Coordinates of C-alpha atoms in Angstrom, one line a residue:
X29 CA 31.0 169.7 196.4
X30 CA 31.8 168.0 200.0
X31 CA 32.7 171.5 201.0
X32 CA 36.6 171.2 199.0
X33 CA 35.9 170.6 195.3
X34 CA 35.6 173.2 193.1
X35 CA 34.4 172.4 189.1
X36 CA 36.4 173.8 187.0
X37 CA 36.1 172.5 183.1
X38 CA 34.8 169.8 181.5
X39 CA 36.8 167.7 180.2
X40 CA 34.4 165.3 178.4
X41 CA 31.5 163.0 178.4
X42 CA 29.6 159.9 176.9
X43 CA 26.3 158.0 176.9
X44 CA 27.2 157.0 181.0
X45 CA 28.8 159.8 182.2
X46 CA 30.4 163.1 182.3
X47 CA 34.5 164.2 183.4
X48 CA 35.2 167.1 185.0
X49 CA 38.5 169.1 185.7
X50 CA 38.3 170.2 189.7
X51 CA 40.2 171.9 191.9
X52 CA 40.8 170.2 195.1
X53 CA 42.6 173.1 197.3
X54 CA 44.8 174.0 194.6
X55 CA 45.8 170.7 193.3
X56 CA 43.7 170.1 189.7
X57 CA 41.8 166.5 190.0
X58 CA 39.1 165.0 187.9
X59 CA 35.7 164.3 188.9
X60 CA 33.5 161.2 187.3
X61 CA 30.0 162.0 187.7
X62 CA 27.6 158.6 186.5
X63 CA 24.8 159.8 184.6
X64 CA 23.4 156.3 183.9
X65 CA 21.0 155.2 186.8
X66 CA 21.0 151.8 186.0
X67 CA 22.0 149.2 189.0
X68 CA 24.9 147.4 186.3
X69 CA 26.1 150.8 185.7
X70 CA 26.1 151.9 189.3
X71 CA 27.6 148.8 190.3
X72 CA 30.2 149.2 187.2
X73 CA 31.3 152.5 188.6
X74 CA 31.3 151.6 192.3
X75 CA 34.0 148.5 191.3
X76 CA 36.4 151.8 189.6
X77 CA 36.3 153.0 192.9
X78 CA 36.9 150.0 194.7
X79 CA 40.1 148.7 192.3
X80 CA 41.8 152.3 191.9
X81 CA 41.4 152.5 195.9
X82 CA 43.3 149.2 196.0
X83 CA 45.6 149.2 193.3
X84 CA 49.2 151.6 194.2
X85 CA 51.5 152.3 191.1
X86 CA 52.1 155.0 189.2
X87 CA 50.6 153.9 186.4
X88 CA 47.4 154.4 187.7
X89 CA 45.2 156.6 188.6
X90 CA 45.4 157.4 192.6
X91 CA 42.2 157.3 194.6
X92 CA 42.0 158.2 197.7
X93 CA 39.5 156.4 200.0
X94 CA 37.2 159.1 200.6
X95 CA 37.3 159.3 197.0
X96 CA 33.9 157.9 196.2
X97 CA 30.5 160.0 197.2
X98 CA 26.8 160.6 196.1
X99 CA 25.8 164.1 195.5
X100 CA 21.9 165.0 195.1
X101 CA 21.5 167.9 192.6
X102 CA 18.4 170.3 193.5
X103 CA 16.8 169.6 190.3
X104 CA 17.0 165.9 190.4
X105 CA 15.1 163.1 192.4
X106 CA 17.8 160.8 192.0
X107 CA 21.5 161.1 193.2
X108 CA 24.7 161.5 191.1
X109 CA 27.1 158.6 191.9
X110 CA 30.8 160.5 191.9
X111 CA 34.5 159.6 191.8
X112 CA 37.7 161.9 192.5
X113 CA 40.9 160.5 191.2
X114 CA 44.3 162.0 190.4
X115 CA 44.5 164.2 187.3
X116 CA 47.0 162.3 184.8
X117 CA 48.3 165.2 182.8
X118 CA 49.0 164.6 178.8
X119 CA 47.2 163.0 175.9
X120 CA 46.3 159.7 175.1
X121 CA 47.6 157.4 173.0
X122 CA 44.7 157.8 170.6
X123 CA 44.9 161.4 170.5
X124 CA 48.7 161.4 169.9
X125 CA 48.9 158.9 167.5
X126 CA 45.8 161.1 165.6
X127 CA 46.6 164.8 166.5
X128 CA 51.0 164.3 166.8
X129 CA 51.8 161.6 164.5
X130 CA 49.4 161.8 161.9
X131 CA 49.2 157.7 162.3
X132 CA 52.8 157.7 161.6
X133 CA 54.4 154.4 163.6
X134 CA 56.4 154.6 166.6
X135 CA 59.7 153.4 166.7
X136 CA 60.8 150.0 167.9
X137 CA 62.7 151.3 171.0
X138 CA 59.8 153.8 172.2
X139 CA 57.6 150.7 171.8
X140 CA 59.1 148.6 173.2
X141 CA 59.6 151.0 176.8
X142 CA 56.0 151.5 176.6
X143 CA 55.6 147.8 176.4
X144 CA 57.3 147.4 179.7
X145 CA 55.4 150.1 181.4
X146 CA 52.4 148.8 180.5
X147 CA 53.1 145.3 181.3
X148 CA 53.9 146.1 184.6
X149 CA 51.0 148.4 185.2
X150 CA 49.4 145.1 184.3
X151 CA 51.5 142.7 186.2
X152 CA 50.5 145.3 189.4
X153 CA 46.6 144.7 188.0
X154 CA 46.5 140.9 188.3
X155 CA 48.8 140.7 191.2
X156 CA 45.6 141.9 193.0
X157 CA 43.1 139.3 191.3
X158 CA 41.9 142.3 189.1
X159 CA 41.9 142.4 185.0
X160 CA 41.3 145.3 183.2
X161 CA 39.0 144.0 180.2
X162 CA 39.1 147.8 177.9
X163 CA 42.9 147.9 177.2
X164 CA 43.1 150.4 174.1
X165 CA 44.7 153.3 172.9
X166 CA 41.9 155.6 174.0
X167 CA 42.6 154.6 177.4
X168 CA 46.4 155.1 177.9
X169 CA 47.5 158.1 178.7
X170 CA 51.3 159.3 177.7
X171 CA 52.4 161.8 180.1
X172 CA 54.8 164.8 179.6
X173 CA 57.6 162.8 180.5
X174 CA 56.9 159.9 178.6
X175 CA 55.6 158.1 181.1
X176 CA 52.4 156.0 180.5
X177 CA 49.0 155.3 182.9
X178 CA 46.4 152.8 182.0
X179 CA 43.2 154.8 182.9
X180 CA 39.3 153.7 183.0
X181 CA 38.9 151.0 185.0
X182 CA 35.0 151.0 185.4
X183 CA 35.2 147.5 183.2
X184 CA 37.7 146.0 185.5
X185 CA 36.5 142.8 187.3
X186 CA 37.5 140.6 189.9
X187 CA 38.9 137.3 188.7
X188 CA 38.1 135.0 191.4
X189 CA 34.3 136.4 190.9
X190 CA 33.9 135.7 187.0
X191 CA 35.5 132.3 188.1
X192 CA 32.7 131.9 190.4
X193 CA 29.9 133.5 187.4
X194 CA 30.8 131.3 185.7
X195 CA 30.8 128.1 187.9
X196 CA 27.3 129.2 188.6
X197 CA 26.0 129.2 184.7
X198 CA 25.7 133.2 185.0
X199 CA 26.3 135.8 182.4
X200 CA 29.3 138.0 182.5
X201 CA 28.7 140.9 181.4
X202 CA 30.6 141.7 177.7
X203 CA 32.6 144.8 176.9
X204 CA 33.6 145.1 173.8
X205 CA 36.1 147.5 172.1
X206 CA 35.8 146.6 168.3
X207 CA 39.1 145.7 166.8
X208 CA 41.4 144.7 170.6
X209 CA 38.0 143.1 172.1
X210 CA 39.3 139.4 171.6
X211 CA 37.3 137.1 170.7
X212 CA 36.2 135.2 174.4
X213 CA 35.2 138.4 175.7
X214 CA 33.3 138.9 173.0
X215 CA 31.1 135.7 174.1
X216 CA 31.7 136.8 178.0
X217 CA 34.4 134.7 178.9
X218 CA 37.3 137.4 179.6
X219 CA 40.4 136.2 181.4
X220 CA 43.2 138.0 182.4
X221 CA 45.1 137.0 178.9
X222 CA 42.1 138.8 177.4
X223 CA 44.2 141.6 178.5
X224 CA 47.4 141.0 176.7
X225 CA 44.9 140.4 173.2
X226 CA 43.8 143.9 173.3
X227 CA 47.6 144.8 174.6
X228 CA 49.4 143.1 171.7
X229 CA 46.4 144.9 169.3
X230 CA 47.5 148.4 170.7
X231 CA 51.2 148.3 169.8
X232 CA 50.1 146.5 166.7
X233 CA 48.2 149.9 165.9
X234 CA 50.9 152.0 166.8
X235 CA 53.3 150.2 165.2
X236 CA 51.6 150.5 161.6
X237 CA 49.3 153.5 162.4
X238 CA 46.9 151.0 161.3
X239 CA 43.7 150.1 163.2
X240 CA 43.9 146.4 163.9
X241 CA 40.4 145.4 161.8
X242 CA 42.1 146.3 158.9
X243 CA 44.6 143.8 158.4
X244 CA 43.6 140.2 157.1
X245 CA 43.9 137.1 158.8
X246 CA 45.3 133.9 158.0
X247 CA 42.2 131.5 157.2
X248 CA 43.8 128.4 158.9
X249 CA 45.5 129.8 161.9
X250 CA 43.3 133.0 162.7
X251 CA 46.8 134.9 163.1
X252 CA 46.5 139.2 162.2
X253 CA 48.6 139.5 158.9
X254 CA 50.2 142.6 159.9
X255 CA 54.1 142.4 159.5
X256 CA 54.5 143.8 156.3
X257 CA 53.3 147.3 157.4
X258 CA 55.7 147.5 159.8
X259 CA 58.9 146.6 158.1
X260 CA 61.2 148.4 161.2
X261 CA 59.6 145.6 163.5
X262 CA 62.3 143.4 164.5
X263 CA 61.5 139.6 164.4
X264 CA 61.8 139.2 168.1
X265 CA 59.4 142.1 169.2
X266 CA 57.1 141.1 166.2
X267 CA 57.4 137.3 167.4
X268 CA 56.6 138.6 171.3
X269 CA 53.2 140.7 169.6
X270 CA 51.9 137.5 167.6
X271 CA 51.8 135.8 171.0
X272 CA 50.2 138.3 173.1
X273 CA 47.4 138.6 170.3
X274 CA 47.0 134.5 169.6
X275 CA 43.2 133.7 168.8
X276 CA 42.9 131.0 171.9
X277 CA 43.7 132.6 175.1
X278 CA 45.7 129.6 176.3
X279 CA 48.4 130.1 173.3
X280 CA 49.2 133.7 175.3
X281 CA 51.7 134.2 177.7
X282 CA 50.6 132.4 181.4
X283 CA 50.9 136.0 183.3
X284 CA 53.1 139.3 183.1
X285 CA 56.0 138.1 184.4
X286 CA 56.7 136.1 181.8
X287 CA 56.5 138.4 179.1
X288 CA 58.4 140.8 181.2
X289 CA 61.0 137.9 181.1
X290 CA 61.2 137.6 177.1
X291 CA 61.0 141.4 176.8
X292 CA 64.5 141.0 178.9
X293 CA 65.6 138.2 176.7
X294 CA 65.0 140.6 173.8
X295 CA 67.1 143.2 175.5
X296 CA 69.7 140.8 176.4
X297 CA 70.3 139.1 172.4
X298 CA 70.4 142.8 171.0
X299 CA 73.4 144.8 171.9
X300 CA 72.4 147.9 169.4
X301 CA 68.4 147.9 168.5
X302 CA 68.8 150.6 166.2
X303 CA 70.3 148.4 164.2
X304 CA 68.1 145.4 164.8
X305 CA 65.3 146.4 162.6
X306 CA 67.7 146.7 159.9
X307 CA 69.1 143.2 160.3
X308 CA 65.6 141.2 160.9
X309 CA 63.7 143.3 157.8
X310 CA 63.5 140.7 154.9
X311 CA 66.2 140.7 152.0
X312 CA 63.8 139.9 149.4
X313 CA 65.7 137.2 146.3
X314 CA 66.3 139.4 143.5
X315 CA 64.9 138.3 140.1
X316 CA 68.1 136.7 138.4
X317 CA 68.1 134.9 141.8
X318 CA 64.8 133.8 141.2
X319 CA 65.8 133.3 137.4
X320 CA 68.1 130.5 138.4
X321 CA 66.6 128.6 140.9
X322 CA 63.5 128.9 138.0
X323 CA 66.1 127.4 135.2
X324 CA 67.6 124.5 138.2
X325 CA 64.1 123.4 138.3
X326 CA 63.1 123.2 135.0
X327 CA 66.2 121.4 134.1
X328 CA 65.6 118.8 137.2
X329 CA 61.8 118.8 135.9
X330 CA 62.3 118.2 132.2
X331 CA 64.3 115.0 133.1
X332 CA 62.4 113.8 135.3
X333 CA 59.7 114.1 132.8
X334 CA 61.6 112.5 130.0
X335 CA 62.1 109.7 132.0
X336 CA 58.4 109.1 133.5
X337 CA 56.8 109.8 130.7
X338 CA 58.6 106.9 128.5
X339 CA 57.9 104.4 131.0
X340 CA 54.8 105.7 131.7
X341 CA 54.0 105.6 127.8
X342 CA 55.5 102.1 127.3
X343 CA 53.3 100.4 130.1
X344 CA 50.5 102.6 128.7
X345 CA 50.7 101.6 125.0
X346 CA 51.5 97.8 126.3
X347 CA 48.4 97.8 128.1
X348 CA 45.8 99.8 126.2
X349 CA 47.3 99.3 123.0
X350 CA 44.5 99.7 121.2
X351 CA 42.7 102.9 122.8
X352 CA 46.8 104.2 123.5
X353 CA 48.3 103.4 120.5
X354 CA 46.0 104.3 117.9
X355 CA 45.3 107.8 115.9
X356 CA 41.8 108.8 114.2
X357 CA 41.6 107.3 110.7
X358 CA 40.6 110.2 109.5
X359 CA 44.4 111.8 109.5
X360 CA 46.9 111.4 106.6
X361 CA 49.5 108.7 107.5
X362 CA 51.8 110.5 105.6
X363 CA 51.4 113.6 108.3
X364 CA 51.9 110.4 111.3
X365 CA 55.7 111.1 111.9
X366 CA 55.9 109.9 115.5
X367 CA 55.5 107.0 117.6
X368 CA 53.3 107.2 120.6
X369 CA 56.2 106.9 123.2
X370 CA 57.7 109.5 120.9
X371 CA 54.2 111.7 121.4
X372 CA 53.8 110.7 125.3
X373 CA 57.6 112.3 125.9
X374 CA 56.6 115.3 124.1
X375 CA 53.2 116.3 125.9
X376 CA 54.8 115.6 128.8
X377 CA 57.9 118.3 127.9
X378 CA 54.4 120.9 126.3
X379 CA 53.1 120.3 129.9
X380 CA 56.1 120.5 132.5
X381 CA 57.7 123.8 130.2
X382 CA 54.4 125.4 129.8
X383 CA 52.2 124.4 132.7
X384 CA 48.4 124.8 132.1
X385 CA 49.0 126.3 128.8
X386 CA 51.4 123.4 127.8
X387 CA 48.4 120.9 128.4
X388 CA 46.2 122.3 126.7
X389 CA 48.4 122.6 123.3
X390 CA 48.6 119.2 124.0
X391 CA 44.9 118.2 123.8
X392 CA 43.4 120.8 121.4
X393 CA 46.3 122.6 119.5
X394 CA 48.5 120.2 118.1
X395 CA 48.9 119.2 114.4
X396 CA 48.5 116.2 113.3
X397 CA 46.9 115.5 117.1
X398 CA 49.2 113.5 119.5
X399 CA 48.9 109.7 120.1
X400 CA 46.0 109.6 123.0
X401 CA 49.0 108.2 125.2
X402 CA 50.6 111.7 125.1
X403 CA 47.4 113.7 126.8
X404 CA 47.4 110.9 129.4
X405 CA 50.8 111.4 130.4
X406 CA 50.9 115.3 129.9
X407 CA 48.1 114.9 132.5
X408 CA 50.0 113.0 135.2
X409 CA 52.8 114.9 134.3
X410 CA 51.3 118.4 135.6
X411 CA 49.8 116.9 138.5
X412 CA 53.2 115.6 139.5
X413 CA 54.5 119.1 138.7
X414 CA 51.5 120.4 141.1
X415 CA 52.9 118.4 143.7
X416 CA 56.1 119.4 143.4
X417 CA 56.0 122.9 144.0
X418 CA 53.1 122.8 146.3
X419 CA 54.4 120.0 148.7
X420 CA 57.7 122.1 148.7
X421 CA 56.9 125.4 149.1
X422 CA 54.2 124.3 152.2
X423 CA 56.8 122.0 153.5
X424 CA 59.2 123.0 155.9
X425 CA 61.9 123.3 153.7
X426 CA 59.8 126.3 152.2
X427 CA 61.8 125.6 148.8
X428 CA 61.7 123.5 145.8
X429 CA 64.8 122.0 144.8
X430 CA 65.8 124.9 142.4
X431 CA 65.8 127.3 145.4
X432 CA 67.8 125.3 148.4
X433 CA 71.4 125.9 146.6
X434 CA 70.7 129.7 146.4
X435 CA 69.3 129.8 150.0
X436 CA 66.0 131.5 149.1
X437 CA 62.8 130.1 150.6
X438 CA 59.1 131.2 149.9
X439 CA 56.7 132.6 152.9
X440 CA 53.8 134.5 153.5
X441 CA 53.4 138.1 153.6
X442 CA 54.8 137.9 157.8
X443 CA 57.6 135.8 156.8
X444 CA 56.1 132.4 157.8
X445 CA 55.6 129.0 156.0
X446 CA 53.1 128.6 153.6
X447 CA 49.7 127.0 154.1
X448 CA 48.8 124.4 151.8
X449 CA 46.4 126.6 150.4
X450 CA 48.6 129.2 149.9
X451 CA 50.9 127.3 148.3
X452 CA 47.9 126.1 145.4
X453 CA 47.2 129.5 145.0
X454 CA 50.4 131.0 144.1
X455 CA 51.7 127.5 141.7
X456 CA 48.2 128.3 139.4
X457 CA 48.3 131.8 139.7
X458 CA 52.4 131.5 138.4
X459 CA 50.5 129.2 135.2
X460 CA 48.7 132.6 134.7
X461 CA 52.1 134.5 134.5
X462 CA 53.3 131.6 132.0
X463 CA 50.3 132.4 130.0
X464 CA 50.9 135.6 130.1
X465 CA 54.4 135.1 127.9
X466 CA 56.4 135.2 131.3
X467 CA 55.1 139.1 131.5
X468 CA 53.7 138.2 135.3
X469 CA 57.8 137.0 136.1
X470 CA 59.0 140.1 134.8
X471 CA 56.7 141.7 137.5
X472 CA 59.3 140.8 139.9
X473 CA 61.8 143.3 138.7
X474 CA 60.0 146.4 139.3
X475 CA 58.1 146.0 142.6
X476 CA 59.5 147.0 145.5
X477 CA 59.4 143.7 147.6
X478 CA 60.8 141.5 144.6
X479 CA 57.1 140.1 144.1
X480 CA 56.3 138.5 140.5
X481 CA 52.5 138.4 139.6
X482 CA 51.8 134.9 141.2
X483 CA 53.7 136.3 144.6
X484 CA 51.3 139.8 144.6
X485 CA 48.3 137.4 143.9
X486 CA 48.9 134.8 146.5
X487 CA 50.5 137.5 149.4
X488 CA 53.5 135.8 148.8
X489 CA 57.9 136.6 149.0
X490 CA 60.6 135.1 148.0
X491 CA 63.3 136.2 150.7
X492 CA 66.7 135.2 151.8
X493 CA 67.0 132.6 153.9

C-alpha cells in the first residue's frame, strides 16, 4: 500500500474497524483501516489523525504527516479511510491486569509512577485544547520497560469546538465506556475533567482488581465506596483518587498541573512509601475497647435517665394525675408495690439498658403492669437515647461520649464520617444485637475488621483515631 507498506498480521478488529501489524521498510507499524462508511465515523477517524499528527510525547502514538491516506480496494465501490501510526510494543493494561495479574492489585508505588505518566500524557493532551474522552484500561498500553502510552484517540475532541457545540444548542456526540464514562459525558457534556473521572476509575480498578461498577456508592454524596478493597492504599493517594473521580466535574482538579503538584506533595510528606500503606491502613478498636467505651456510656446514660425520668414523672403525674397516676382496677392492690415515679424511673432504666427490647417489656411484659407514666417516659427516654448516639456518631466528633477518652471514633467503610442515615441504621440494627442476648456484640471478636453485627449491617468500623 502507497508503494512502502507491507501487511503483515492482524492484530484485531471491531464493529468500526480493523488493526493491522505492517512493515514499513523494516520498521513494524500498525495500520487502522475504517470499515464504517458513515460521515461521524469518517470524520471520527480523520480527527485521530489530525490530534496524533499534532500531539509530540512519548506517550503517544507518533504520526507522521503523511500518515493519513484512502486506499480503494478492487472489490469495493467505496474507499477505505487509513492511518499509520507508531507500533507501541507491550500489552495493555486490561490484558495485564487479566492475563499477568490474575486481577491481583498493583502496588502503591507502581501506581502511583503510572499516575504520573499518565497525567502528563494528559497534561501534553490539554495543553493543545484536545481531551481524550475513552480513558480506560483497554486503552493504555504498558510497554516492556514499564513505560505507559495512552492510545485510541479516534474519540478525542477539540475543546474550544464542544465549547462552541454547545453555545449553538447542538449535540455532542456521547462515548461511553460503562463503569469510567462519568456521568456528563454520558448526557454529552464531556470536559477535559471528564478525563481525570475515567482516570481516577482506572487506578481505582487496578488498585482492587475490581471493575469500578461493582462497588456501591454513598446515597447522599454519590462518592465510589471502594477503600476497603484496597487496604495498601495510603490515605493520601486514596484522598488524590476520590478527587479525580468526584460526581460534579467542578469538584475535580482545575487541570494536570495541579494534580501533578499534589502527586509531588505526596512524594514530599512520605520519606519511605513502603511503609506508608502500613501506617495510613485503619487500626480497627478491639472489642474490650469497644467493651468500655459501651460500659462509660451506659453508666453516663443510666444517670442521666434516673434523673429525667423523675422529673419527667413528677411534672407528669402533677399534671395528668388522673390518666398518669392511676392503674386498671382490675389488678390486686396487694400486687401495687410501686409508686408511679417509682415505675417512670424503672421503664426508663428497661428502656436505656435494653433499647427496643427494654420498651417493649415495659408496655406488654411487665407484672403487675407499670403506672401509665412509666411507658411515657420509657418512650422519651429511647428517643433521647436515639439521639444520642445518632447525633454523635454523624457529628464531627464521630463518637459518643463513651468513645472520646479511648480515642476511637465510628466511620464508614472508607474511613469517613457518618451520614445521618448511616448513623440510624447502625443504632437500630445494634437494638437487634441487644435482642439477640448481646450475640451480635460478640460478632466483633471474630471478624477480621473488629466489626460487631450492627457495624457489618450498617458498612460500618470502629477504628483508632
Amino acid at each position: 500500500m502507497q508503494g512502502r507498506y507491507r501487511v503483515v498480521r492482524t492484530l484485531g478488529g471491531g464493529g468500526f474497524g480493523i488493526t493491522y501489524e505492517i512493515d514499513d521498510s523494516g520498521l513494524p507499524k500498525v495500520l487502522k483501516v475504517l470499515t464504517n462508511s458513515l460521515p461521524k465515523a469518517i470524520e471520527l477517524f480523520q480527527q485521530e489523525s489530525s490530534v496524533l499528527s499534532r500531539l509530540q510525547h512519548p506517550g503517544i502514538p507518533k504520526v507522521e504527516s503523511d500518515g493519513y491516506f484512502t486506499y480503494l480496494p478492487r472489490d469495493s465501490e467505496h474507499p477505505f479511510h487509513c492511518l499509520v501510526m507508531e507500533k507501541i510494543e507491550g500489552v495493555n493494561l486490561d490484558e495485564y491486569m487479566r492475563e499477568s495479574r490474575s486481577y491481583q492489585p498493583i502496588a502503591e508505588l507502581a501506581s502511583i509512577n503510572w499516575l504520573k505518566q499518565l497525567v502528563q500524557i494528559l497534561h501534553q493532551v490539554h495543553h493543545q485544547q484536545y481531551f481524550h474522552r475513552d480513558i480506560k484500561p483497554a486503552n493504555i498500553m504498558l510497554r516492556p520497560d514499564g513505560q505507559l502510552a495512552l492510545i485510541d484517540f479516534g474519540t478525542a475532541r477539540e475543546v474550544t469546538q464542544t465549547f462552541m457545540q454547545k453555545l449553538a444548542g447542538q449535540e455532542v456526540t456521547g462515548i461511553v465506556s460503562l463503569g469510567y464514562t462519568p456521568p456528563e459525558q454520558m448526557n454529552g457534556r464531556a470536559v477535559p475533567q471528564s478525563d481525570f473521572y475515567a482516570l481516577g476509575r482506572t487506578f481505582i480498578f487496578l488498585l482492587t482488581g475490581k471493575f469500578p461498577n461493582s462497588f456501591p456508592e454513598d446515597p447522599r454524596t454519590g462518592e465510589l465506596i471502594w477503600r476497603n478493597y484496597a487496604p495498601h492504599v495510603s490515605q493520601q493517594l486514596g484522598n488524590l483518587i476520590d478527587y479525580l473521580v468526584a460526581p460534579f466535574p467542578g469538584n475535580r482538579p482545575k487541570d494536570a498541573s495541579q494534580i501533578l503538584d499534589l502527586l509531588a506533595a505526596i512524594d514530599k510528606d512520605s520519606s519511605n512509601y513502603e511503609k506508608a500503606p502500613v501506617h495510613n491502613t485503619p487500626k480497627y478498636a478491639g472489642f474490650w475497647k469497644r467493651a468500655i467505651a459501651y460500659i462509660i456510656d451506659y453508666v453516663i446514660i443510666v444517670i442521666g435517665v434516673m434523673v429525667i425520668s423523675g422529673i419527667v414523672g413528677s411534672i407528669l403525674v402533677d399534671v395528668f394525675p388522673a390518666s398518669m397516676a392511676t392503674l386498671p382496677s382490675s389488678i390486686p392492690k396487694e400486687k401495687i408495690t410501686s409508686t408511679p415515679i417509682t415505675d417512670a424511673v424503672v421503664g426508663g432504666l428497661f428502656t436505656s439498658s435494653f433499647g427496643l427490647f427494654g420498651l417493649l417489656l415495659v408496655f406488654f411484659v411487665s407484672d403487675p403492669p407499670l403506672y401509665p407514666v412509666a411507658k411515657i417516659t420509657s418512650l422519651l427516654i429511647l428517643i433521647l437515647q436515639w439521639l444520642y448516639f445518632v447525633f454523635l456518631e454523624s457529628s464531627n466528633l464521630q463518637a459518643t461520649v463513651g468513645k472520646m477518652p479511648l480515642q476511637i471514633i465510628a466511620t464508614d467503610a472508607n474511613g469517613k464520617r457518618l451520614s445521618f442515615a448511616q448513623a440510624n441504621i447502625r443504632y437500630w440494627s445494634k437494638n437487634l444485637s441487644g435482642i439477640m442476648l448481646c450475640i451480635g456484640y460478640v460478632v466483633a471478636i471474630f471478624t477480621k475488621k473488629k466489626q460487631a453485627l450492627h457495624d457489618i449491617i450498617a458498612n460500618t468500623l470502629v477504628i483508632n483515631k
